[in-house]
PDB file of C-alpha atoms in Angstrom:
ATOM      1  CA  MET A   1       0.000   0.000   0.000  1.00  0.00           C
ATOM      2  CA  LYS A   2       1.459   3.318  -1.023  1.00  0.00           C
ATOM      3  CA  THR A   3       0.960   6.369   1.097  1.00  0.00           C
ATOM      4  CA  ALA A   4       0.734   9.923  -0.086  1.00  0.00           C
ATOM      5  CA  PHE A   5       3.304  10.956   2.513  1.00  0.00           C
ATOM      6  CA  VAL A   6       5.980   8.502   1.386  1.00  0.00           C
ATOM      7  CA  THR A   7       5.332   9.197  -2.279  1.00  0.00           C
ATOM      8  CA  GLY A   8       5.237  12.943  -1.662  1.00  0.00           C
ATOM      9  CA  PHE A   9       8.526  12.854   0.196  1.00  0.00           C
ATOM     10  CA  LEU A  10      10.245  10.919  -2.587  1.00  0.00           C
ATOM     11  CA  VAL A  11       8.887  13.327  -5.230  1.00  0.00           C
ATOM     12  CA  VAL A  12       9.992  16.429  -3.308  1.00  0.00           C
ATOM     13  CA  SER A  13      13.379  14.880  -2.566  1.00  0.00           C
ATOM     14  CA  ALA A  14      13.879  13.933  -6.226  1.00  0.00           C
ATOM     15  CA  LEU A  15      13.046  17.477  -7.317  1.00  0.00           C
ATOM     16  CA  PHE A  16      15.273  19.108  -4.677  1.00  0.00           C
ATOM     17  CA  THR A  17      18.244  16.815  -5.288  1.00  0.00           C
ATOM     18  CA  ALA A  18      17.846  17.065  -9.087  1.00  0.00           C
ATOM     19  CA  TRP A  19      17.841  20.869  -8.847  1.00  0.00           C
ATOM     20  CA  THR A  20      20.907  20.836  -6.569  1.00  0.00           C
ATOM     21  CA  SER A  21      22.707  18.432  -8.874  1.00  0.00           C
ATOM     22  CA  TRP A  22      21.828  20.308 -12.056  1.00  0.00           C
ATOM     23  CA  SER A  23      22.741  23.732 -10.697  1.00  0.00           C
ATOM     24  CA  SER A  24      26.105  22.518  -9.426  1.00  0.00           C
ATOM     25  CA  PHE A  25      26.900  20.763 -12.723  1.00  0.00           C
ATOM     26  CA  VAL A  26      26.027  23.662 -15.031  1.00  0.00           C
ATOM     27  CA  ALA A  27      27.306  26.591 -12.958  1.00  0.00           C
ATOM     28  CA  PRO A  28      29.711  25.400 -10.255  1.00  0.00           C
ATOM     29  CA  ASP A  29      31.152  28.875  -9.636  1.00  0.00           C
ATOM     30  CA  HIS A  30      27.693  30.390  -9.185  1.00  0.00           C
ATOM     31  CA  PHE A  31      26.635  27.422  -7.025  1.00  0.00           C
ATOM     32  CA  ALA A  32      29.706  27.640  -4.798  1.00  0.00           C
ATOM     33  CA  LYS A  33      29.816  31.376  -4.093  1.00  0.00           C
ATOM     34  CA  PRO A  34      26.786  31.611  -1.720  1.00  0.00           C
ATOM     35  CA  LEU A  35      28.222  28.627   0.175  1.00  0.00           C
ATOM     36  CA  GLY A  36      31.420  30.545   0.845  1.00  0.00           C
ATOM     37  CA  TYR A  37      33.604  28.783  -1.728  1.00  0.00           C
ATOM     38  CA  LEU A  38      35.884  30.627  -4.117  1.00  0.00           C
ATOM     39  CA  LEU A  39      36.836  28.128  -6.789  1.00  0.00           C
ATOM     40  CA  ALA A  40      40.404  28.200  -8.068  1.00  0.00           C
ATOM     41  CA  GLY A  41      40.167  26.854 -11.602  1.00  0.00           C
ATOM     42  CA  VAL A  42      39.065  23.543 -13.002  1.00  0.00           C
ATOM     43  CA  ASP A  43      40.006  21.599  -9.859  1.00  0.00           C
ATOM     44  CA  GLY A  44      37.487  23.553  -7.794  1.00  0.00           C
ATOM     45  CA  ARG A  45      34.775  23.238 -10.444  1.00  0.00           C
ATOM     46  CA  ASN A  46      35.435  19.516 -10.694  1.00  0.00           C
ATOM     47  CA  GLU A  47      35.110  19.119  -6.935  1.00  0.00           C
ATOM     48  CA  ILE A  48      31.778  20.983  -6.799  1.00  0.00           C
ATOM     49  CA  ARG A  49      30.472  18.900  -9.689  1.00  0.00           C
ATOM     50  CA  ALA A  50      31.670  15.655  -8.082  1.00  0.00           C
ATOM     51  CA  GLN A  51      30.624  16.361  -4.495  1.00  0.00           C
ATOM     52  CA  TYR A  52      27.354  18.197  -5.071  1.00  0.00           C
ATOM     53  CA  GLY A  53      26.441  17.266  -8.625  1.00  0.00           C
ATOM     54  CA  GLY A  54      27.376  13.619  -8.451  1.00  0.00           C
ATOM     55  CA  PHE A  55      26.181  12.813  -4.971  1.00  0.00           C
ATOM     56  CA  PHE A  56      22.883  14.646  -5.315  1.00  0.00           C
ATOM     57  CA  LEU A  57      22.373  13.006  -8.726  1.00  0.00           C
ATOM     58  CA  ALA A  58      22.788   9.589  -7.084  1.00  0.00           C
ATOM     59  CA  VAL A  59      20.098  10.466  -4.525  1.00  0.00           C
ATOM     60  CA  THR A  60      17.826  11.704  -7.317  1.00  0.00           C
ATOM     61  CA  VAL A  61      18.252   8.401  -9.152  1.00  0.00           C
ATOM     62  CA  ALA A  62      17.531   6.401  -5.984  1.00  0.00           C
ATOM     63  CA  SER A  63      14.372   8.428  -5.320  1.00  0.00           C
ATOM     64  CA  VAL A  64      13.128   8.076  -8.902  1.00  0.00           C
ATOM     65  CA  LEU A  65      13.863   4.343  -8.955  1.00  0.00           C
ATOM     66  CA  ALA A  66      11.977   3.932  -5.678  1.00  0.00           C
ATOM     67  CA  LEU A  67       9.014   5.884  -7.076  1.00  0.00           C
ATOM     68  CA  ALA A  68       9.039   3.738 -10.221  1.00  0.00           C
ATOM     69  CA  GLY A  69       9.119   0.529  -8.179  1.00  0.00           C
ATOM     70  CA  THR A  70      12.463  -0.526  -9.666  1.00  0.00           C
ATOM     71  CA  ILE A  71      14.011  -0.655  -6.200  1.00  0.00           C
ATOM     72  CA  PRO A  72      12.154  -0.958  -2.897  1.00  0.00           C
ATOM     73  CA  ARG A  73      10.853   2.361  -1.579  1.00  0.00           C
ATOM     74  CA  GLN A  74      12.644   1.683   1.691  1.00  0.00           C
ATOM     75  CA  ALA A  75      15.974   1.591  -0.186  1.00  0.00           C
ATOM     76  CA  GLY A  76      15.289   5.026  -1.670  1.00  0.00           C
ATOM     77  CA  LEU A  77      14.300   6.323   1.752  1.00  0.00           C
ATOM     78  CA  VAL A  78      17.482   4.962   3.348  1.00  0.00           C
ATOM     79  CA  VAL A  79      19.584   6.714   0.689  1.00  0.00           C
ATOM     80  CA  ASN A  80      17.779   9.967   1.553  1.00  0.00           C
ATOM     81  CA  ALA A  81      18.294   9.407   5.284  1.00  0.00           C
ATOM     82  CA  VAL A  82      22.010   8.810   4.716  1.00  0.00           C
ATOM     83  CA  LEU A  83      22.339  12.000   2.648  1.00  0.00           C
ATOM     84  CA  PHE A  84      20.376  14.311   4.920  1.00  0.00           C
ATOM     85  CA  GLY A  85      21.583  12.612   8.113  1.00  0.00           C
ATOM     86  CA  GLY A  86      25.200  12.955   7.043  1.00  0.00           C
ATOM     87  CA  LEU A  87      24.705  16.588   6.090  1.00  0.00           C
ATOM     88  CA  ILE A  88      23.048  17.592   9.348  1.00  0.00           C
ATOM     89  CA  ALA A  89      25.570  15.591  11.396  1.00  0.00           C
ATOM     90  CA  GLY A  90      28.414  17.398   9.667  1.00  0.00           C
ATOM     91  CA  ARG A  91      26.727  20.747  10.177  1.00  0.00           C
ATOM     92  CA  LEU A  92      26.169  20.088  13.894  1.00  0.00           C
ATOM     93  CA  ILE A  93      29.772  18.979  14.374  1.00  0.00           C
ATOM     94  CA  SER A  94      30.940  22.105  12.548  1.00  0.00           C
ATOM     95  CA  LEU A  95      28.608  24.238  14.664  1.00  0.00           C
ATOM     96  CA  THR A  96      30.185  22.796  17.797  1.00  0.00           C
ATOM     97  CA  ILE A  97      33.742  23.284  16.536  1.00  0.00           C
ATOM     98  CA  ASP A  98      32.951  26.834  15.342  1.00  0.00           C
ATOM     99  CA  GLY A  99      31.383  27.710  18.699  1.00  0.00           C
ATOM    100  CA  GLY A 100      27.976  28.721  17.378  1.00  0.00           C
ATOM    101  CA  MET A 101      26.248  30.240  14.361  1.00  0.00           C
ATOM    102  CA  HIS A 102      28.094  33.563  14.373  1.00  0.00           C
ATOM    103  CA  GLY A 103      29.643  34.155  10.982  1.00  0.00           C
ATOM    104  CA  TYR A 104      27.362  31.743   9.114  1.00  0.00           C
ATOM    105  CA  GLY A 105      25.568  33.318   6.167  1.00  0.00           C
ATOM    106  CA  PRO A 106      21.867  33.002   5.379  1.00  0.00           C
ATOM    107  CA  ILE A 107      22.310  30.089   2.943  1.00  0.00           C
ATOM    108  CA  ILE A 108      24.216  27.975   5.460  1.00  0.00           C
ATOM    109  CA  ARG A 109      21.700  28.838   8.176  1.00  0.00           C
ATOM    110  CA  ALA A 110      18.879  27.750   5.854  1.00  0.00           C
ATOM    111  CA  LEU A 111      20.699  24.503   5.120  1.00  0.00           C
ATOM    112  CA  PHE A 112      20.656  23.607   8.823  1.00  0.00           C
ATOM    113  CA  PHE A 113      16.854  23.716   8.573  1.00  0.00           C
ATOM    114  CA  ILE A 114      16.625  21.976   5.172  1.00  0.00           C
ATOM    115  CA  ASP A 115      18.953  19.144   6.141  1.00  0.00           C
ATOM    116  CA  SER A 116      17.205  18.631   9.504  1.00  0.00           C
ATOM    117  CA  ILE A 117      13.794  18.493   7.843  1.00  0.00           C
ATOM    118  CA  GLY A 118      15.108  16.191   5.100  1.00  0.00           C
ATOM    119  CA  PHE A 119      16.491  13.800   7.691  1.00  0.00           C
ATOM    120  CA  ILE A 120      13.385  13.844   9.889  1.00  0.00           C
ATOM    121  CA  LEU A 121      11.035  13.371   6.927  1.00  0.00           C
ATOM    122  CA  SER A 122      13.102  10.571   5.395  1.00  0.00           C
ATOM    123  CA  ILE A 123      13.149   8.675   8.710  1.00  0.00           C
ATOM    124  CA  THR A 124       9.418   9.308   9.168  1.00  0.00           C
ATOM    125  CA  ALA A 125       8.641   8.121   5.626  1.00  0.00           C
ATOM    126  CA  PHE A 126      10.820   5.037   6.137  1.00  0.00           C
ATOM    127  CA  SER A 127       9.027   4.222   9.398  1.00  0.00           C
ATOM    128  CA  ILE A 128       5.588   4.651   7.819  1.00  0.00           C
ATOM    129  CA  ASP A 129       6.529   2.525   4.816  1.00  0.00           C
ATOM    130  CA  ARG A 130       8.000  -0.154   7.043  1.00  0.00           C
ATOM    131  CA  LEU A 131       4.866  -0.302   9.198  1.00  0.00           C
ATOM    132  CA  LEU A 132       2.643  -0.591   6.135  1.00  0.00           C
ATOM    133  CA  ALA A 133       4.839  -3.322   4.656  1.00  0.00           C
ATOM    134  CA  LYS A 134       4.441  -5.641   7.668  1.00  0.00           C
ATOM    135  CA  PRO A 135       1.907  -8.426   7.191  1.00  0.00           C
ATOM    136  CA  ARG A 136      -1.153  -8.037   9.356  1.00  0.00           C
TER     137      ARG A 136
END
């Protein structure tokens, strides 16, 4: 049984990760600047494309495959939880090391919220899907 919540999450995630991937592939310098990166030549552009473009593309593919039924929905949800969980964990560790939010720009501050919500929603969707998948 599919739920609107699980399906909705996978659709929104696929759109968000596809947009992130696309924008980092086509304009890595423009993508990097609001994040505080100044890219020094092709090495920097390659790194943005690999880290943001490639990784977010992989999550997009996992979400789309889960929506299409090619892989189990739970697999797509785990991939999302790993992405967003890793991002928010890294941000919280950085926040601790940096001694607070002072100095963080508006994009990075927004990403704390986005990554937290992405992680919470992916875990929630996984839990819902898992409950519905159990035989009654």
